[in-house]
Tab-separated table of C-alpha atoms in Angstrom:
chain	number	residue	atom	x	y	z
A	165	MET	CA	-2.476	17.290	32.876
A	166	ALA	CA	-2.137	19.525	29.769
A	167	ALA	CA	-4.896	22.308	29.118
A	168	SER	CA	-5.141	21.213	25.889
A	169	PRO	CA	-4.426	17.838	24.161
A	170	PRO	CA	-1.471	17.666	22.147
A	171	ARG	CA	-1.803	17.951	18.535
A	172	ILE	CA	-0.136	15.711	15.963
A	173	ALA	CA	0.742	16.524	12.271
A	174	VAL	CA	0.233	13.087	10.453
A	175	VAL	CA	1.766	13.632	6.959
A	176	GLY	CA	0.234	10.970	4.324
A	177	GLY	CA	-3.150	9.942	4.247
A	178	GLY	CA	-3.195	6.439	3.174
A	179	ILE	CA	-4.014	3.490	5.331
A	180	ALA	CA	-0.600	3.948	7.515
A	181	GLY	CA	-1.267	7.641	8.099
A	182	THR	CA	-5.285	6.944	8.782
A	183	LEU	CA	-4.799	3.948	11.167
A	184	ALA	CA	-1.973	6.085	13.153
A	185	SER	CA	-4.485	9.030	13.254
A	186	LEU	CA	-7.246	6.426	14.591
A	187	VAL	CA	-4.970	5.316	17.327
A	188	LEU	CA	-4.051	8.960	18.348
A	189	ARG	CA	-7.369	10.164	18.153
A	190	ASN	CA	-8.495	6.874	20.546
A	191	ARG	CA	-5.806	7.920	23.014
A	192	GLY	CA	-6.931	11.426	23.568
A	193	LEU	CA	-4.750	13.440	21.253
A	194	VAL	CA	-5.578	15.487	18.257
A	195	PRO	CA	-4.293	14.157	14.925
A	196	VAL	CA	-4.457	16.336	11.685
A	197	ILE	CA	-3.815	14.361	8.414
A	198	ILE	CA	-2.137	16.460	5.624
A	199	ASP	CA	-2.153	14.855	2.315
A	200	GLN	CA	-0.890	16.053	-1.395
A	201	GLY	CA	-4.236	14.336	-2.733
A	202	GLN	CA	-7.726	15.570	-3.279
A	203	ASP	CA	-8.593	13.401	-0.460
A	204	VAL	CA	-7.383	10.609	1.869
A	205	GLY	CA	-6.928	6.947	0.836
A	206	GLY	CA	-3.286	6.374	-0.625
A	207	ARG	CA	-3.188	3.132	-2.567
A	208	LEU	CA	-6.736	2.334	-1.754
A	209	ARG	CA	-7.989	5.307	-3.857
A	210	GLY	CA	-9.357	4.301	-7.241
A	211	VAL	CA	-8.537	5.666	-10.479
A	212	SER	CA	-11.382	7.091	-12.682
A	213	ARG	CA	-11.498	5.341	-16.055
A	214	SER	CA	-14.021	7.075	-18.158
A	215	LYS	CA	-14.378	3.902	-20.681
A	216	ILE	CA	-14.961	1.746	-17.819
A	217	GLY	CA	-17.311	3.937	-15.638
A	218	GLY	CA	-16.999	5.081	-12.086
A	219	ASN	CA	-14.091	4.550	-9.642
A	220	LEU	CA	-12.665	1.220	-9.556
A	221	ASP	CA	-10.483	-0.690	-7.063
A	222	ALA	CA	-7.511	0.048	-9.322
A	223	GLY	CA	-5.008	-0.575	-6.875
A	224	ALA	CA	-5.279	-2.532	-3.603
A	225	GLN	CA	-7.736	-5.219	-4.233
A	226	PHE	CA	-8.289	-6.714	-0.806
A	227	LEU	CA	-7.256	-6.269	2.785
A	228	ARG	CA	-6.077	-9.207	4.831
A	229	ALA	CA	-5.594	-9.840	8.357
A	230	SER	CA	-2.823	-12.868	8.318
A	231	ASP	CA	-1.401	-10.684	11.472
A	232	ALA	CA	-3.683	-11.333	14.459
A	233	ARG	CA	-2.989	-7.668	15.511
A	234	LEU	CA	-4.967	-6.318	12.500
A	235	GLN	CA	-7.995	-8.871	12.833
A	236	PRO	CA	-9.650	-6.826	15.729
A	237	VAL	CA	-8.848	-3.656	13.703
A	238	TRP	CA	-10.601	-4.848	10.495
A	239	HIS	CA	-13.382	-6.599	12.556
A	240	MET	CA	-14.381	-3.282	14.462
A	241	LEU	CA	-14.469	-1.659	11.087
A	242	GLU	CA	-16.620	-4.187	9.744
A	243	GLN	CA	-19.014	-3.705	12.723
A	244	GLN	CA	-19.208	-0.159	11.940
A	245	GLY	CA	-20.338	-0.851	8.409
A	246	LEU	CA	-16.912	0.281	6.556
A	247	LEU	CA	-15.744	-3.119	5.777
A	248	ALA	CA	-17.397	-6.309	4.374
A	249	SER	CA	-15.958	-9.675	4.360
A	250	TRP	CA	-14.992	-11.051	1.053
A	251	ARG	CA	-15.856	-14.764	0.536
A	252	GLY	CA	-15.021	-15.179	-3.224
A	253	ARG	CA	-13.204	-18.136	-4.541
A	254	PHE	CA	-9.541	-17.583	-4.426
A	255	GLY	CA	-6.511	-19.701	-5.558
A	256	MET	CA	-3.855	-19.953	-8.228
A	257	LEU	CA	-4.312	-20.013	-12.158
A	258	GLY	CA	-2.204	-21.674	-14.794
A	259	ASN	CA	-0.582	-19.409	-17.291
A	260	SER	CA	-1.704	-21.670	-20.214
A	261	GLY	CA	-3.284	-25.014	-20.255
A	262	GLY	CA	-3.347	-24.970	-16.294
A	263	GLY	CA	-6.436	-24.844	-14.417
A	264	PHE	CA	-7.536	-23.241	-11.288
A	265	LEU	CA	-6.541	-24.728	-7.956
A	266	PRO	CA	-8.103	-23.155	-5.032
A	267	ALA	CA	-6.102	-21.660	-2.102
A	268	SER	CA	-7.462	-24.381	0.139
A	269	ILE	CA	-5.750	-27.273	-2.008
A	270	VAL	CA	-2.797	-25.280	-2.339
A	271	GLY	CA	-2.601	-24.547	1.098
A	272	GLN	CA	0.736	-23.647	2.751
A	273	ALA	CA	2.718	-24.259	-0.409
A	274	THR	CA	4.916	-21.837	-1.660
A	275	ALA	CA	3.951	-20.246	-4.988
A	276	ALA	CA	7.328	-18.540	-5.439
A	277	GLY	CA	8.860	-21.574	-6.909
A	278	MET	CA	6.213	-22.023	-9.539
A	279	ARG	CA	7.042	-18.846	-11.323
A	280	LYS	CA	8.623	-19.215	-14.742
A	281	GLN	CA	12.009	-17.872	-15.290
A	282	HIS	CA	11.747	-14.803	-17.273
A	283	PRO	CA	14.014	-14.814	-20.442
A	284	SER	CA	15.929	-11.510	-19.346
A	285	ASP	CA	16.184	-12.134	-15.818
A	286	SER	CA	20.048	-13.298	-16.435
A	287	ASP	CA	20.139	-14.767	-12.728
A	288	ASN	CA	18.480	-11.823	-11.409
A	289	LYS	CA	21.584	-9.444	-11.916
A	290	GLU	CA	20.692	-7.365	-14.683
A	291	ASP	CA	19.516	-3.832	-13.985
A	292	GLN	CA	16.173	-4.373	-15.836
A	293	ALA	CA	14.860	-0.996	-14.827
A	294	GLY	CA	17.914	1.024	-15.712
A	295	ASP	CA	18.073	2.536	-12.071
A	296	GLY	CA	20.602	0.457	-10.322
A	297	GLN	CA	18.094	-2.037	-9.020
A	298	ALA	CA	18.421	-5.574	-9.901
A	299	VAL	CA	15.266	-7.149	-10.473
A	300	GLY	CA	14.045	-10.388	-11.559
A	301	ALA	CA	12.587	-13.705	-10.312
A	302	SER	CA	13.228	-12.387	-6.631
A	303	SER	CA	11.249	-9.408	-7.376
A	304	PRO	CA	8.410	-9.323	-4.527
A	305	THR	CA	5.682	-8.476	-7.058
A	306	ASP	CA	6.539	-11.306	-9.286
A	307	SER	CA	7.249	-13.963	-6.799
A	308	GLY	CA	4.234	-16.012	-8.147
A	309	ASP	CA	2.038	-15.651	-5.216
A	310	PHE	CA	0.418	-11.845	-5.290
A	311	CYS	CA	0.993	-10.311	-1.717
A	312	GLY	CA	1.034	-13.864	-0.445
A	313	PHE	CA	-2.619	-14.553	-0.734
A	314	VAL	CA	-2.238	-18.075	-1.277
A	315	THR	CA	0.535	-19.078	0.993
A	316	ASN	CA	-1.360	-16.918	3.833
A	317	TYR	CA	-4.850	-18.349	3.008
A	318	GLY	CA	-4.570	-20.283	6.010
A	319	THR	CA	-6.696	-23.894	6.430
A	320	ASN	CA	-9.927	-24.877	5.644
A	321	ASP	CA	-10.589	-24.915	9.515
A	322	LYS	CA	-9.291	-21.191	9.903
A	323	VAL	CA	-9.146	-19.323	6.736
A	324	THR	CA	-7.299	-15.505	6.882
A	325	PRO	CA	-10.096	-13.053	6.902
A	326	THR	CA	-10.280	-11.036	3.836
A	327	TYR	CA	-12.269	-7.593	3.296
A	328	VAL	CA	-13.205	-5.133	0.935
A	329	ALA	CA	-14.546	-1.712	1.890
A	330	VAL	CA	-17.793	-0.633	1.549
A	331	PRO	CA	-18.958	0.974	-0.899
A	332	ASN	CA	-15.316	0.520	-2.329
A	333	ASN	CA	-11.939	0.476	-1.125
A	334	GLU	CA	-11.307	4.271	-1.916
A	335	SER	CA	-13.706	5.037	0.719
A	336	LEU	CA	-12.140	3.404	3.605
A	337	CYS	CA	-9.720	6.080	4.910
A	338	PRO	CA	-12.117	9.108	4.169
A	339	ASN	CA	-14.933	7.012	6.483
A	340	ILE	CA	-12.526	6.344	9.246
A	341	CYS	CA	-11.715	10.043	9.323
A	342	ARG	CA	-15.346	10.582	9.484
A	343	LEU	CA	-16.402	8.117	12.131
A	344	ALA	CA	-13.492	9.308	14.364
A	345	SER	CA	-13.694	12.988	13.604
A	346	ILE	CA	-10.182	13.257	12.523
A	347	ASP	CA	-9.306	16.514	11.003
A	348	LYS	CA	-7.794	16.311	7.384
A	349	ILE	CA	-6.100	18.847	5.187
A	350	SER	CA	-6.031	17.899	1.612
A	351	SER	CA	-4.269	19.146	-1.570
A	352	THR	CA	-1.398	20.167	0.591
A	353	THR	CA	2.236	18.930	0.476
A	354	VAL	CA	4.759	19.134	2.969
A	355	LEU	CA	8.029	20.488	1.501
A	356	GLY	CA	9.787	20.036	4.783
A	357	ALA	CA	10.027	20.194	8.753
A	358	GLN	CA	12.082	21.639	11.296
A	359	THR	CA	12.295	21.143	14.954
A	360	ASN	CA	10.782	23.428	17.421
A	361	PRO	CA	13.288	24.528	20.333
A	362	GLU	CA	10.281	24.458	22.586
A	363	GLY	CA	9.626	20.790	21.361
A	364	GLY	CA	7.564	19.560	18.529
A	365	TRP	CA	7.603	20.617	14.998
A	366	VAL	CA	7.170	23.469	12.510
A	367	LEU	CA	5.901	22.436	9.058
A	368	ASN	CA	6.788	24.216	5.877
A	369	VAL	CA	3.912	23.274	3.313
A	370	ASP	CA	2.571	24.417	-0.145
A	371	GLY	CA	-1.146	24.279	0.284
A	372	ASP	CA	-4.258	26.051	1.842
A	373	MET	CA	-2.626	26.115	5.507
A	374	GLN	CA	-2.816	29.178	7.930
A	375	SER	CA	0.820	30.036	9.126
A	376	GLY	CA	-0.623	29.788	12.668
A	377	ASP	CA	-1.401	26.205	11.992
A	378	MET	CA	2.251	24.885	11.360
A	379	SER	CA	3.230	24.219	14.766
A	380	PHE	CA	2.754	20.535	16.206
A	381	ASP	CA	3.532	18.910	19.378
A	382	ALA	CA	4.812	15.582	17.315
A	383	LEU	CA	5.095	14.843	13.754
A	384	VAL	CA	4.296	11.259	12.248
A	385	LEU	CA	5.589	10.642	8.521
A	386	ALA	CA	3.429	8.187	6.888
A	387	SER	CA	4.261	9.139	3.213
A	388	HIS	CA	4.617	6.360	0.813
A	389	ASP	CA	8.000	8.379	-0.078
A	390	PRO	CA	10.686	7.932	2.387
A	391	SER	CA	12.603	10.853	1.249
A	392	LEU	CA	10.577	13.338	3.303
A	393	ALA	CA	11.660	11.098	6.150
A	394	ALA	CA	15.116	11.289	5.198
A	395	ASN	CA	15.159	14.934	4.682
A	396	THR	CA	13.411	15.380	8.098
A	397	ILE	CA	16.148	13.429	9.815
A	398	GLU	CA	18.599	15.515	7.732
A	399	SER	CA	17.298	18.350	9.477
A	400	ILE	CA	17.735	16.761	12.929
A	401	ILE	CA	21.459	16.232	12.379
A	402	GLU	CA	21.915	19.853	11.069
A	403	ALA	CA	20.189	21.089	14.302
A	404	GLU	CA	22.229	18.710	16.632
A	405	LYS	CA	25.348	19.627	15.043
A	406	MET	CA	24.694	23.353	15.516
A	407	ALA	CA	23.556	22.740	18.956
A	408	SER	CA	26.567	20.753	20.130
A	409	ASP	CA	29.979	21.736	21.278
A	410	ALA	CA	32.951	22.158	18.632
A	411	SER	CA	33.929	18.598	20.001
A	412	PRO	CA	31.006	16.547	20.463
A	413	ASP	CA	31.647	13.275	23.020
A	414	ASP	CA	31.720	9.780	21.453
A	415	ALA	CA	28.091	9.010	22.189
A	416	HIS	CA	26.714	12.130	20.479
A	417	SER	CA	29.183	11.113	17.343
A	418	LYS	CA	27.791	7.875	17.346
A	419	LEU	CA	24.059	8.963	17.404
A	420	LEU	CA	24.782	11.358	14.620
A	421	GLU	CA	26.467	8.600	12.725
A	422	ARG	CA	23.300	6.162	13.043
A	423	LEU	CA	21.080	8.953	12.114
A	424	GLY	CA	23.297	9.699	9.004
A	425	ASN	CA	22.928	5.558	8.492
A	426	LEU	CA	19.359	5.817	8.521
A	427	VAL	CA	19.018	8.866	6.050
A	428	SER	CA	21.101	6.823	3.836
A	429	ASP	CA	18.922	3.653	3.840
A	430	LEU	CA	15.638	5.858	3.483
A	431	HIS	CA	16.986	7.208	0.292
A	432	LYS	CA	17.801	3.510	-1.030
A	433	THR	CA	14.372	2.402	-0.285
A	434	ARG	CA	12.922	5.354	-2.254
A	435	ASN	CA	14.872	4.520	-5.282
A	436	ALA	CA	13.782	0.941	-5.247
A	437	LYS	CA	10.002	1.294	-5.664
A	438	GLN	CA	8.693	-1.225	-8.264
A	439	PRO	CA	6.118	0.038	-10.552
A	440	VAL	CA	3.282	-2.054	-12.035
A	441	PHE	CA	0.083	-1.370	-14.020
A	442	SER	CA	-3.472	-1.870	-12.897
A	443	TRP	CA	-5.992	-2.775	-15.624
A	444	SER	CA	-9.605	-3.341	-15.789
A	445	GLY	CA	-11.758	-4.391	-18.559
A	446	LYS	CA	-15.420	-5.850	-19.401
A	447	PHE	CA	-16.098	-9.235	-20.608
A	448	PRO	CA	-19.712	-10.786	-21.507
A	449	THR	CA	-21.225	-12.189	-18.504
A	450	GLU	CA	-22.335	-15.173	-20.271
A	451	LEU	CA	-18.612	-16.069	-20.829
A	452	THR	CA	-17.303	-15.232	-17.385
A	453	GLN	CA	-20.106	-16.261	-15.203
A	454	SER	CA	-18.900	-19.796	-15.493
A	455	LEU	CA	-15.514	-19.360	-14.451
A	456	ASP	CA	-14.775	-21.109	-11.098
A	457	PHE	CA	-12.871	-18.475	-9.508
A	458	ASP	CA	-13.189	-14.943	-8.361
A	459	ALA	CA	-9.420	-13.932	-8.065
A	460	ALA	CA	-6.213	-15.542	-8.560
A	461	SER	CA	-2.641	-15.167	-8.275
A	462	VAL	CA	-0.644	-16.050	-11.723
A	463	PRO	CA	2.797	-17.566	-11.040
A	464	GLY	CA	3.462	-18.721	-14.387
A	465	SER	CA	2.805	-15.357	-16.349
A	466	HIS	CA	5.327	-12.699	-17.278
A	467	VAL	CA	2.504	-10.409	-17.990
A	468	VAL	CA	-0.134	-10.686	-15.302
A	469	GLN	CA	0.362	-11.560	-11.755
A	470	PHE	CA	-3.117	-11.057	-10.261
A	471	VAL	CA	-6.793	-11.004	-11.600
A	472	ALA	CA	-10.056	-10.316	-9.852
A	473	ARG	CA	-13.421	-10.208	-10.381
A	474	GLU	CA	-14.797	-6.992	-9.585
A	475	SER	CA	-18.649	-8.221	-9.265
A	476	SER	CA	-17.680	-10.840	-6.561
A	477	LYS	CA	-17.106	-7.641	-4.256
A	478	PRO	CA	-20.392	-6.336	-2.195
A	479	GLN	CA	-20.566	-3.040	-3.836
A	480	TYR	CA	-21.301	-4.732	-7.313
A	481	ALA	CA	-23.700	-7.215	-6.187
A	482	SER	CA	-26.627	-5.167	-7.353
A	483	ASN	CA	-25.384	-5.268	-10.945
A	484	ALA	CA	-25.733	-8.778	-11.119
A	485	ALA	CA	-28.278	-8.587	-14.169
A	486	GLU	CA	-25.786	-6.582	-16.046
A	487	ASP	CA	-24.506	-8.239	-19.516
A	488	THR	CA	-20.726	-7.428	-18.933
A	489	GLU	CA	-18.503	-8.075	-16.021
A	490	ILE	CA	-15.439	-5.889	-14.959
A	491	TRP	CA	-12.250	-7.843	-14.111
A	492	THR	CA	-9.094	-6.154	-12.690
A	493	ALA	CA	-5.702	-7.309	-13.233
A	494	ILE	CA	-2.351	-6.387	-11.928
A	495	SER	CA	0.741	-6.534	-14.177
A	496	THR	CA	4.087	-7.941	-13.095
A	497	SER	CA	6.721	-5.305	-12.273
A	498	LEU	CA	9.104	-6.595	-15.173
A	499	LEU	CA	6.250	-5.833	-17.770
A	500	ALA	CA	6.086	-2.630	-16.364
A	501	GLN	CA	9.506	-1.660	-16.340
A	502	ASP	CA	10.020	-2.900	-19.731
A	503	ILE	CA	7.317	-0.567	-20.911
A	504	LEU	CA	8.458	2.595	-19.118
A	505	LYS	CA	11.719	2.116	-20.405
A	506	ARG	CA	10.043	2.795	-23.916
A	507	HIS	CA	7.417	4.821	-23.349
A	508	SER	CA	5.795	7.442	-20.846
A	509	GLY	CA	2.369	8.857	-20.111
A	510	ARG	CA	-0.652	8.118	-22.270
A	511	GLU	CA	1.551	5.694	-24.566
A	512	ALA	CA	2.777	3.593	-21.805
A	513	SER	CA	-0.834	3.104	-20.542
A	514	GLU	CA	-1.970	2.361	-24.120
A	515	GLU	CA	0.749	-0.586	-24.553
A	516	ALA	CA	-0.114	-1.843	-21.374
A	517	THR	CA	-3.825	-1.963	-22.130
A	518	THR	CA	-3.110	-3.724	-25.035
A	519	VAL	CA	-0.695	-6.346	-23.603
A	520	MET	CA	-2.467	-6.902	-20.654
A	521	SER	CA	-6.039	-7.316	-22.413
A	522	GLU	CA	-4.615	-10.167	-24.580
A	523	ALA	CA	-3.039	-11.901	-21.464
A	524	VAL	CA	-6.078	-11.657	-19.378
A	525	SER	CA	-8.436	-12.723	-21.997
A	526	LYS	CA	-6.178	-16.130	-22.527
A	527	LEU	CA	-5.794	-16.526	-18.879
A	528	LEU	CA	-9.815	-16.333	-18.278
A	529	PHE	CA	-10.729	-18.496	-21.292
A	530	GLN	CA	-7.698	-20.986	-21.245
A	531	ASN	CA	-9.821	-23.881	-22.525
A	532	GLU	CA	-12.520	-21.959	-24.222
A	533	ALA	CA	-13.028	-21.738	-27.790
A	534	ASN	CA	-13.410	-18.134	-27.451
A	535	ASN	CA	-10.065	-17.410	-25.775
A	536	ASN	CA	-9.568	-14.809	-28.351
A	537	VAL	CA	-12.457	-12.779	-27.362
A	538	LEU	CA	-10.963	-9.425	-26.418
A	539	PRO	CA	-12.299	-7.183	-23.478
A	540	GLN	CA	-14.791	-4.333	-24.123
A	541	ASP	CA	-13.698	-0.842	-22.738
A	542	ALA	CA	-10.294	-2.092	-21.237
A	543	SER	CA	-7.817	0.483	-19.747
A	544	ALA	CA	-4.868	0.298	-17.750
A	545	VAL	CA	-2.902	2.901	-15.222
A	546	ARG	CA	0.386	3.190	-13.769
A	547	TRP	CA	0.443	2.366	-10.227
A	548	GLY	CA	3.854	3.837	-9.715
A	549	ALA	CA	4.150	3.749	-5.451
A	550	ALA	CA	2.730	0.114	-5.111
A	551	PHE	CA	5.632	-1.767	-3.900
A	552	SER	CA	8.747	-1.294	-2.073
A	553	SER	CA	11.976	-3.441	-2.876
A	554	PRO	CA	13.798	-3.615	-0.722
A	555	THR	CA	12.469	-2.518	2.700
A	556	LEU	CA	14.412	-1.454	5.571
A	557	GLY	CA	14.291	-4.794	7.006
A	558	LEU	CA	13.865	-3.599	10.461
A	559	LYS	CA	12.496	-5.687	13.277
A	560	GLU	CA	10.009	-2.960	14.284
A	561	ASP	CA	7.039	-1.996	12.138
A	562	SER	CA	7.855	1.815	12.617
A	563	ILE	CA	10.686	4.137	13.485
A	564	PHE	CA	10.226	6.107	16.481
A	565	LEU	CA	12.754	8.769	17.346
A	566	ASN	CA	11.714	9.882	20.991
A	567	PRO	CA	13.970	12.841	21.620
A	568	TRP	CA	12.610	14.532	18.676
A	569	ARG	CA	8.854	13.314	18.942
A	570	LEU	CA	9.222	11.904	15.371
A	571	ALA	CA	7.401	8.372	13.841
A	572	ILE	CA	8.020	7.044	10.364
A	573	ALA	CA	5.457	4.662	9.097
A	574	GLY	CA	5.192	2.811	5.977
A	575	ASP	CA	5.674	-0.512	4.056
A	576	PHE	CA	9.215	0.408	3.613
A	577	VAL	CA	10.120	-0.203	7.180
A	578	SER	CA	9.707	-3.882	7.739
A	579	ASP	CA	9.760	-6.977	5.482
A	580	ALA	CA	7.907	-9.316	7.480
A	581	TYR	CA	4.550	-9.114	5.560
A	582	PRO	CA	3.542	-10.452	2.058
A	583	SER	CA	1.157	-7.560	1.574
A	584	PRO	CA	2.310	-4.036	1.445
A	585	LEU	CA	-0.928	-2.859	2.520
A	586	GLU	CA	-0.793	-4.942	5.489
A	587	ALA	CA	2.879	-3.933	6.335
A	588	ALA	CA	1.634	-0.259	6.145
A	589	ALA	CA	-1.514	-0.861	8.262
A	590	LEU	CA	0.753	-2.387	10.865
A	591	SER	CA	3.271	0.195	10.739
A	592	GLY	CA	0.593	3.097	11.262
A	593	LEU	CA	-0.842	1.408	14.235
A	594	GLU	CA	2.504	0.950	15.833
A	595	ALA	CA	3.450	4.571	14.983
A	596	GLY	CA	0.403	5.826	16.572
A	597	GLU	CA	0.882	3.808	19.911
A	598	ARG	CA	4.637	4.792	20.403
A	599	VAL	CA	3.545	8.456	19.964
A	600	ALA	CA	0.685	8.066	22.348
A	601	ALA	CA	2.792	6.081	24.983
A	602	MET	CA	5.218	9.101	24.925
A	603	PHE	CA	2.670	11.570	25.608
A	604	GLN	CA	1.241	9.405	28.278
A	605	ALA	CA	4.660	8.897	30.111
A	606	MET	CA	4.809	12.752	29.793
A	607	GLY	CA	1.319	13.055	31.788
A	608	SER	CA	-0.382	14.902	28.686
A	609	ILE	CA	-2.938	12.282	28.122
A	610	PRO	CA	-4.295	9.589	30.682
A	611	PRO	CA	-3.406	5.715	30.308
A	612	PRO	CA	-5.841	3.847	27.988
A	613	GLN	CA	-8.822	2.375	29.417
C-alpha cells in the first residue's frame, strides 16, 4: 500500500464535482476541489437579489431521484440534515384559461406534445440564437415538461422523491464538503493541465495556490464548460505524438483519432449551451395562498416554462405570517435567446424582468379578477450555463481515460436523464467510482467495505 493516499484534483465544485469528491473521500483518497467561484455549489448557488432580499434558489429548484442510484445518496444526505423532502403540490399549468392538473393525474403522459408551436420555430430549422445551433420545439428546456418533473413523477403508490437543501439549495455542496472534510480551493481558475511523466497531472492555475500544490495523482474535470476537458485531451494528444515513433502503428493512430474526435465533440457541446432567465418576485399572500399548486410546468407558454412557490420549501416555513410570498420562474430558452440577441447585461435582465413579471402574473391568476396585479420587487437574472443541448449522447455517465488517470463528468456527457442536475450528479458519482477503482487495482487503496 502507498505511504500516503493519492491526491486527486477535482476541477469544478458543482454537484458533479462535489459528489465525485464525496465518493473519492469515502474510498480513502484525498480529493481537492478547485472552483473559480467564491464557494462551491455550481448551478445550485443562489443569486443575491437586493430587491427580493437574501439568497434565493435562483437556479435549480429541486433535487429529484428518478434514478434508483441517486435515491440512497439523497436519503443519506437527508439523514445528515442536509436535505429535506419536498411534498408540495406539483403538476402542469395551462397557459391561458386552463387550470392546474396535478402530476398524479397527468401520470406518465408526455407533456412535450402539449407545447404550443412558437411562431418563429420554422419547423425547428432556424438558427434562433445566431450561433449555428437550431432551436425550437425540440429544445430540451422548452419541451413542455421542465426537467421531466411531470413525466417522471411516478405513481400515487410510488412518487419520485423530491428534495430541497437545508437551509437552501446553495448550502448543499459546501455542507457536503464540511461533512466529509473535503478540501476546497475557491476563486481559482484552472487554465490548463499537463500530464506528469511520473504519472498524474500538473495544473496551471490563476489563483491562490502554492506551486508545490499543483501536482496531483489523478484529475477529475467536473466543470460545466467542456472546453477545459477538450483542451486537456488535446494536451494528451500532443504528448502522445511527441512520445511516439516517427511512424506510429495503426493502433496508436486510431487511438489519437478517437481522442481527436472526442475533442471535437466536446467543443460542440460547449457551443450548444441554452441560456434561460431565472425570475423571482413577491405577490400579496392574500392573493396566492388560495392557489392549489406549489410548483408547475407550463407547456403552453413561450415565456415561462416553470413556476414555484418559494414558501413551500422548508426554509421559508417560518415566514408563513408574511404578507407577501416569493415565487420563482424559469424562462424558456426561446425567450432568453430573443432577448440576448437584442440586449446584454442589465438591459437584458430588465427586459426579462418586465416580460416575465407580466407572464407570471397571468399564469398565477388566470381565472381571477386581479390577474393584472404585477409582482412587487421582481428581478430576473441570466442563468447562462443551465442546459446542454445536445449532449455527447454516451451510454456511460462519465468519461474515463484510464492510461492518463483522467475522468470527465458533467450533464453534457449523457442524454439519458431529463434533469441536468440529476445527470450531473450521476456523472460525478460514476467518475468518482471509476477513479477509485483504478487506484484500488493499483493497490493504492483497499477495496470498499
